[in-house]
Amino acid sequence: MAVHLLARLLRPVRAGIGRTAWHHSAAAAPETITVTSSAFRDGGPIPQRHAGAGVGEDISPQIAWSGVPAAAVELVLIVEDPDVPLPRPIVHALVTGIDPAVGELGENAINRPGAELASGQIGIGSFHRRGYAGPRPIPGHGPHRYVFQIFALDAASGLDTDATLARTLTAIDGHVLARGRLTGTYRRD
């Protein structure tokens, strides 16, 4: 009951979409990449199996992309929740070094710390967590958006498994050729 009351009081408090990596000057580029998922459509609800621990199975959804420029050398995936009642969005997943030719990250590909990816490295999200952290908004806070952002780079970022959002934004600055995004929603009442 106290959690629901707190959530209602905090409902208007949101980090804001303008604070996501998408709106950072380092990520500016044409939106020519199409990002899709077999689990949900753009603007649609994310299935419970992809929700965070204690709420769902915390399994990362399949994410695919197309329209990557031929000159792209590397892709970066950043997943953020801009609706969290904090000063900045929460980073739910960060993957760098993705080969543009791969075309997708399969379901459950970025779940475990130290997971072996066919392409790329899993970086560090919010709260120093590695791997995918599924949606788990405060009950009663209303719908949260989860923005899956793909950035195509014209050079290798040089990032490894110690990559954080701040380090990633510094590394991609001036190197983003194109970008795309897919937004899913999740709410707990």
PDB file of C-alpha atoms in Angstrom:
ATOM      1  CA  MET A   1       0.000   0.000   0.000  1.00  0.00           C
ATOM      2  CA  ALA A   2       2.790   2.449   0.907  1.00  0.00           C
ATOM      3  CA  VAL A   3       4.597   1.618  -2.359  1.00  0.00           C
ATOM      4  CA  HIS A   4       1.467   2.426  -4.386  1.00  0.00           C
ATOM      5  CA  LEU A   5       1.005   5.729  -2.554  1.00  0.00           C
ATOM      6  CA  LEU A   6       4.632   6.670  -3.145  1.00  0.00           C
ATOM      7  CA  ALA A   7       4.314   5.677  -6.815  1.00  0.00           C
ATOM      8  CA  ARG A   8       1.235   7.869  -7.241  1.00  0.00           C
ATOM      9  CA  LEU A   9       3.028  10.806  -5.647  1.00  0.00           C
ATOM     10  CA  LEU A  10       6.012  10.249  -7.944  1.00  0.00           C
ATOM     11  CA  ARG A  11       3.920   9.651 -11.096  1.00  0.00           C
ATOM     12  CA  PRO A  12       4.682  13.084 -12.594  1.00  0.00           C
ATOM     13  CA  VAL A  13       8.395  12.730 -11.755  1.00  0.00           C
ATOM     14  CA  ARG A  14      10.259  11.290 -14.762  1.00  0.00           C
ATOM     15  CA  ALA A  15      13.854  11.498 -15.991  1.00  0.00           C
ATOM     16  CA  GLY A  16      12.513  12.394 -19.434  1.00  0.00           C
ATOM     17  CA  ILE A  17      13.046  11.172 -22.976  1.00  0.00           C
ATOM     18  CA  GLY A  18      15.310  14.174 -23.604  1.00  0.00           C
ATOM     19  CA  ARG A  19      17.904  12.695 -21.238  1.00  0.00           C
ATOM     20  CA  THR A  20      18.330   9.428 -23.154  1.00  0.00           C
ATOM     21  CA  ALA A  21      21.430   8.698 -25.230  1.00  0.00           C
ATOM     22  CA  TRP A  22      19.284   9.352 -28.309  1.00  0.00           C
ATOM     23  CA  HIS A  23      19.126  13.054 -27.460  1.00  0.00           C
ATOM     24  CA  HIS A  24      22.807  13.411 -26.518  1.00  0.00           C
ATOM     25  CA  SER A  25      24.837  15.494 -28.976  1.00  0.00           C
ATOM     26  CA  ALA A  26      27.304  12.600 -29.402  1.00  0.00           C
ATOM     27  CA  ALA A  27      24.531  10.446 -30.883  1.00  0.00           C
ATOM     28  CA  ALA A  28      23.220  12.902 -33.479  1.00  0.00           C
ATOM     29  CA  ALA A  29      22.738  11.242 -36.885  1.00  0.00           C
ATOM     30  CA  PRO A  30      20.009  10.472 -39.412  1.00  0.00           C
ATOM     31  CA  GLU A  31      17.364   7.981 -38.235  1.00  0.00           C
ATOM     32  CA  THR A  32      17.703   5.498 -41.085  1.00  0.00           C
ATOM     33  CA  ILE A  33      18.016   2.201 -39.200  1.00  0.00           C
ATOM     34  CA  THR A  34      14.841   0.193 -38.615  1.00  0.00           C
ATOM     35  CA  VAL A  35      14.800  -1.637 -35.270  1.00  0.00           C
ATOM     36  CA  THR A  36      12.274  -4.437 -34.645  1.00  0.00           C
ATOM     37  CA  SER A  37      11.551  -7.262 -32.226  1.00  0.00           C
ATOM     38  CA  SER A  38       9.641 -10.508 -32.544  1.00  0.00           C
ATOM     39  CA  ALA A  39       8.467  -9.928 -28.947  1.00  0.00           C
ATOM     40  CA  PHE A  40       6.692  -6.556 -29.300  1.00  0.00           C
ATOM     41  CA  ARG A  41       5.889  -3.839 -31.805  1.00  0.00           C
ATOM     42  CA  ASP A  42       7.037  -0.218 -31.600  1.00  0.00           C
ATOM     43  CA  GLY A  43       5.017   1.543 -28.907  1.00  0.00           C
ATOM     44  CA  GLY A  44       3.502  -1.744 -27.748  1.00  0.00           C
ATOM     45  CA  PRO A  45       3.709  -3.578 -24.431  1.00  0.00           C
ATOM     46  CA  ILE A  46       6.745  -5.704 -23.643  1.00  0.00           C
ATOM     47  CA  PRO A  47       5.651  -9.252 -22.682  1.00  0.00           C
ATOM     48  CA  GLN A  48       5.994 -10.220 -19.024  1.00  0.00           C
ATOM     49  CA  ARG A  49       8.636 -12.886 -19.770  1.00  0.00           C
ATOM     50  CA  HIS A  50      10.993  -9.997 -20.636  1.00  0.00           C
ATOM     51  CA  ALA A  51      10.219  -8.100 -17.400  1.00  0.00           C
ATOM     52  CA  GLY A  52      12.813  -7.909 -14.637  1.00  0.00           C
ATOM     53  CA  ALA A  53      13.592 -10.405 -11.901  1.00  0.00           C
ATOM     54  CA  GLY A  54      10.742 -10.905  -9.463  1.00  0.00           C
ATOM     55  CA  VAL A  55       8.238  -9.643 -12.045  1.00  0.00           C
ATOM     56  CA  GLY A  56       9.034 -11.710 -15.133  1.00  0.00           C
ATOM     57  CA  GLU A  57      11.706 -14.085 -16.363  1.00  0.00           C
ATOM     58  CA  ASP A  58      14.236 -11.275 -17.078  1.00  0.00           C
ATOM     59  CA  ILE A  59      14.939 -12.644 -20.562  1.00  0.00           C
ATOM     60  CA  SER A  60      16.240 -10.124 -23.089  1.00  0.00           C
ATOM     61  CA  PRO A  61      13.972  -9.876 -26.144  1.00  0.00           C
ATOM     62  CA  GLN A  62      15.117 -10.565 -29.692  1.00  0.00           C
ATOM     63  CA  ILE A  63      16.183  -7.288 -31.338  1.00  0.00           C
ATOM     64  CA  ALA A  64      16.798  -6.995 -35.093  1.00  0.00           C
ATOM     65  CA  TRP A  65      17.879  -4.115 -37.314  1.00  0.00           C
ATOM     66  CA  SER A  66      18.041  -3.244 -40.993  1.00  0.00           C
ATOM     67  CA  GLY A  67      19.073  -0.239 -43.040  1.00  0.00           C
ATOM     68  CA  VAL A  68      22.566  -0.042 -41.560  1.00  0.00           C
ATOM     69  CA  PRO A  69      24.859   2.026 -43.828  1.00  0.00           C
ATOM     70  CA  ALA A  70      27.457   0.003 -45.758  1.00  0.00           C
ATOM     71  CA  ALA A  71      30.207   2.171 -44.229  1.00  0.00           C
ATOM     72  CA  ALA A  72      29.283   1.112 -40.671  1.00  0.00           C
ATOM     73  CA  VAL A  73      32.098  -0.622 -38.787  1.00  0.00           C
ATOM     74  CA  GLU A  74      30.361  -1.223 -35.441  1.00  0.00           C
ATOM     75  CA  LEU A  75      26.931  -1.042 -33.840  1.00  0.00           C
ATOM     76  CA  VAL A  76      26.117  -0.065 -30.261  1.00  0.00           C
ATOM     77  CA  LEU A  77      22.879  -0.981 -28.453  1.00  0.00           C
ATOM     78  CA  ILE A  78      21.680   1.090 -25.493  1.00  0.00           C
ATOM     79  CA  VAL A  79      18.401   0.299 -23.705  1.00  0.00           C
ATOM     80  CA  GLU A  80      17.046   3.007 -21.388  1.00  0.00           C
ATOM     81  CA  ASP A  81      13.962   3.741 -19.251  1.00  0.00           C
ATOM     82  CA  PRO A  82      13.298   7.508 -19.424  1.00  0.00           C
ATOM     83  CA  ASP A  83      10.269   7.261 -17.132  1.00  0.00           C
ATOM     84  CA  VAL A  84      12.075   6.294 -13.947  1.00  0.00           C
ATOM     85  CA  PRO A  85      11.564   8.865 -11.138  1.00  0.00           C
ATOM     86  CA  LEU A  86      15.262   9.741 -11.038  1.00  0.00           C
ATOM     87  CA  PRO A  87      17.364  12.557 -12.522  1.00  0.00           C
ATOM     88  CA  ARG A  88      18.600  10.334 -15.384  1.00  0.00           C
ATOM     89  CA  PRO A  89      17.178   7.343 -17.279  1.00  0.00           C
ATOM     90  CA  ILE A  90      18.151   3.878 -16.101  1.00  0.00           C
ATOM     91  CA  VAL A  91      20.376   1.923 -18.510  1.00  0.00           C
ATOM     92  CA  HIS A  92      18.834  -1.555 -18.800  1.00  0.00           C
ATOM     93  CA  ALA A  93      21.393  -2.899 -21.292  1.00  0.00           C
ATOM     94  CA  LEU A  94      24.535  -1.746 -23.070  1.00  0.00           C
ATOM     95  CA  VAL A  95      26.235  -3.714 -25.844  1.00  0.00           C
ATOM     96  CA  THR A  96      29.193  -2.405 -27.871  1.00  0.00           C
ATOM     97  CA  GLY A  97      31.293  -3.859 -30.680  1.00  0.00           C
ATOM     98  CA  ILE A  98      28.370  -5.442 -32.552  1.00  0.00           C
ATOM     99  CA  ASP A  99      29.223  -6.458 -36.126  1.00  0.00           C
ATOM    100  CA  PRO A 100      26.795  -4.581 -38.427  1.00  0.00           C
ATOM    101  CA  ALA A 101      26.445  -7.686 -40.620  1.00  0.00           C
ATOM    102  CA  VAL A 102      24.970  -9.766 -37.785  1.00  0.00           C
ATOM    103  CA  GLY A 103      21.473  -8.276 -38.120  1.00  0.00           C
ATOM    104  CA  GLU A 104      20.103  -9.231 -34.695  1.00  0.00           C
ATOM    105  CA  LEU A 105      20.680 -10.194 -31.098  1.00  0.00           C
ATOM    106  CA  GLY A 106      18.578 -13.263 -30.357  1.00  0.00           C
ATOM    107  CA  GLU A 107      16.303 -13.730 -27.374  1.00  0.00           C
ATOM    108  CA  ASN A 108      18.274 -14.201 -24.143  1.00  0.00           C
ATOM    109  CA  ALA A 109      21.511 -13.098 -25.875  1.00  0.00           C
ATOM    110  CA  ILE A 110      22.437 -10.376 -23.381  1.00  0.00           C
ATOM    111  CA  ASN A 111      21.146 -11.796 -20.129  1.00  0.00           C
ATOM    112  CA  ARG A 112      24.073 -13.073 -18.199  1.00  0.00           C
ATOM    113  CA  PRO A 113      27.202 -11.267 -17.082  1.00  0.00           C
ATOM    114  CA  GLY A 114      30.075 -12.701 -19.078  1.00  0.00           C
ATOM    115  CA  ALA A 115      27.687 -14.094 -21.704  1.00  0.00           C
ATOM    116  CA  GLU A 116      29.402 -14.997 -24.944  1.00  0.00           C
ATOM    117  CA  LEU A 117      27.849 -13.044 -27.787  1.00  0.00           C
ATOM    118  CA  ALA A 118      28.249 -13.981 -31.425  1.00  0.00           C
ATOM    119  CA  SER A 119      29.238 -10.348 -31.850  1.00  0.00           C
ATOM    120  CA  GLY A 120      29.886  -7.589 -29.327  1.00  0.00           C
ATOM    121  CA  GLN A 121      30.553  -7.131 -25.628  1.00  0.00           C
ATOM    122  CA  ILE A 122      28.103  -6.568 -22.806  1.00  0.00           C
ATOM    123  CA  GLY A 123      28.874  -3.344 -20.964  1.00  0.00           C
ATOM    124  CA  ILE A 124      27.815  -1.973 -17.596  1.00  0.00           C
ATOM    125  CA  GLY A 125      24.296  -0.636 -17.092  1.00  0.00           C
ATOM    126  CA  SER A 126      22.857   1.318 -14.198  1.00  0.00           C
ATOM    127  CA  PHE A 127      23.693   0.183 -10.675  1.00  0.00           C
ATOM    128  CA  HIS A 128      26.885  -1.454 -12.086  1.00  0.00           C
ATOM    129  CA  ARG A 129      24.863  -4.338 -13.502  1.00  0.00           C
ATOM    130  CA  ARG A 130      26.144  -6.274 -16.508  1.00  0.00           C
ATOM    131  CA  GLY A 131      23.695  -7.821 -18.921  1.00  0.00           C
ATOM    132  CA  TYR A 132      20.021  -7.201 -19.509  1.00  0.00           C
ATOM    133  CA  ALA A 133      17.859  -5.875 -16.674  1.00  0.00           C
ATOM    134  CA  GLY A 134      14.226  -6.204 -17.720  1.00  0.00           C
ATOM    135  CA  PRO A 135      11.423  -3.735 -16.988  1.00  0.00           C
ATOM    136  CA  ARG A 136      10.505  -3.499 -13.319  1.00  0.00           C
ATOM    137  CA  PRO A 137       8.876  -0.112 -12.705  1.00  0.00           C
ATOM    138  CA  ILE A 138       7.483   0.871  -9.328  1.00  0.00           C
ATOM    139  CA  PRO A 139       3.943  -0.554  -8.977  1.00  0.00           C
ATOM    140  CA  GLY A 140       1.395   2.194  -9.587  1.00  0.00           C
ATOM    141  CA  HIS A 141       3.876   4.597 -11.243  1.00  0.00           C
ATOM    142  CA  GLY A 142       2.146   4.239 -14.597  1.00  0.00           C
ATOM    143  CA  PRO A 143       3.543   3.050 -17.913  1.00  0.00           C
ATOM    144  CA  HIS A 144       7.274   3.213 -18.505  1.00  0.00           C
ATOM    145  CA  ARG A 145       8.921   3.341 -21.926  1.00  0.00           C
ATOM    146  CA  TYR A 146      11.950   1.186 -22.713  1.00  0.00           C
ATOM    147  CA  VAL A 147      13.924   2.607 -25.630  1.00  0.00           C
ATOM    148  CA  PHE A 148      16.109   0.141 -27.575  1.00  0.00           C
ATOM    149  CA  GLN A 149      18.572   2.398 -29.450  1.00  0.00           C
ATOM    150  CA  ILE A 150      20.985   1.229 -32.157  1.00  0.00           C
ATOM    151  CA  PHE A 151      23.851   3.469 -33.268  1.00  0.00           C
ATOM    152  CA  ALA A 152      25.964   2.695 -36.368  1.00  0.00           C
ATOM    153  CA  LEU A 153      29.573   3.898 -36.105  1.00  0.00           C
ATOM    154  CA  ASP A 154      32.091   4.703 -38.840  1.00  0.00           C
ATOM    155  CA  ALA A 155      34.982   3.469 -36.657  1.00  0.00           C
ATOM    156  CA  ALA A 156      35.528   0.899 -33.931  1.00  0.00           C
ATOM    157  CA  SER A 157      34.701   2.346 -30.511  1.00  0.00           C
ATOM    158  CA  GLY A 158      37.530   0.548 -28.744  1.00  0.00           C
ATOM    159  CA  LEU A 159      35.176  -0.181 -25.848  1.00  0.00           C
ATOM    160  CA  ASP A 160      35.232  -3.414 -23.880  1.00  0.00           C
ATOM    161  CA  THR A 161      33.193  -5.020 -21.110  1.00  0.00           C
ATOM    162  CA  ASP A 162      33.988  -2.088 -18.804  1.00  0.00           C
ATOM    163  CA  ALA A 163      31.996   0.278 -21.041  1.00  0.00           C
ATOM    164  CA  THR A 164      29.542   2.509 -19.207  1.00  0.00           C
ATOM    165  CA  LEU A 165      27.044   4.902 -20.764  1.00  0.00           C
ATOM    166  CA  ALA A 166      29.371   7.866 -20.156  1.00  0.00           C
ATOM    167  CA  ARG A 167      32.366   6.105 -21.728  1.00  0.00           C
ATOM    168  CA  THR A 168      30.213   4.957 -24.634  1.00  0.00           C
ATOM    169  CA  LEU A 169      28.914   8.449 -25.389  1.00  0.00           C
ATOM    170  CA  THR A 170      32.473   9.792 -25.343  1.00  0.00           C
ATOM    171  CA  ALA A 171      33.681   7.016 -27.663  1.00  0.00           C
ATOM    172  CA  ILE A 172      30.892   7.416 -30.235  1.00  0.00           C
ATOM    173  CA  ASP A 173      31.051  11.222 -30.396  1.00  0.00           C
ATOM    174  CA  GLY A 174      31.672  12.238 -34.005  1.00  0.00           C
ATOM    175  CA  HIS A 175      31.364   8.652 -35.274  1.00  0.00           C
ATOM    176  CA  VAL A 176      27.605   7.999 -35.510  1.00  0.00           C
ATOM    177  CA  LEU A 177      26.577   7.483 -39.152  1.00  0.00           C
ATOM    178  CA  ALA A 178      22.972   6.459 -38.526  1.00  0.00           C
ATOM    179  CA  ARG A 179      20.662   5.375 -35.764  1.00  0.00           C
ATOM    180  CA  GLY A 180      17.331   3.716 -35.089  1.00  0.00           C
ATOM    181  CA  ARG A 181      15.135   2.901 -32.125  1.00  0.00           C
ATOM    182  CA  LEU A 182      12.309   0.702 -30.936  1.00  0.00           C
ATOM    183  CA  THR A 183      10.214   1.624 -27.910  1.00  0.00           C
ATOM    184  CA  GLY A 184       8.288  -0.845 -25.779  1.00  0.00           C
ATOM    185  CA  THR A 185       6.194  -0.151 -22.697  1.00  0.00           C
ATOM    186  CA  TYR A 186       5.669  -1.883 -19.364  1.00  0.00           C
ATOM    187  CA  ARG A 187       3.555  -1.039 -16.330  1.00  0.00           C
ATOM    188  CA  ARG A 188       2.824  -2.590 -12.945  1.00  0.00           C
ATOM    189  CA  ASP A 189      -0.449  -1.708 -11.252  1.00  0.00           C
TER     190      ASP A 189
END
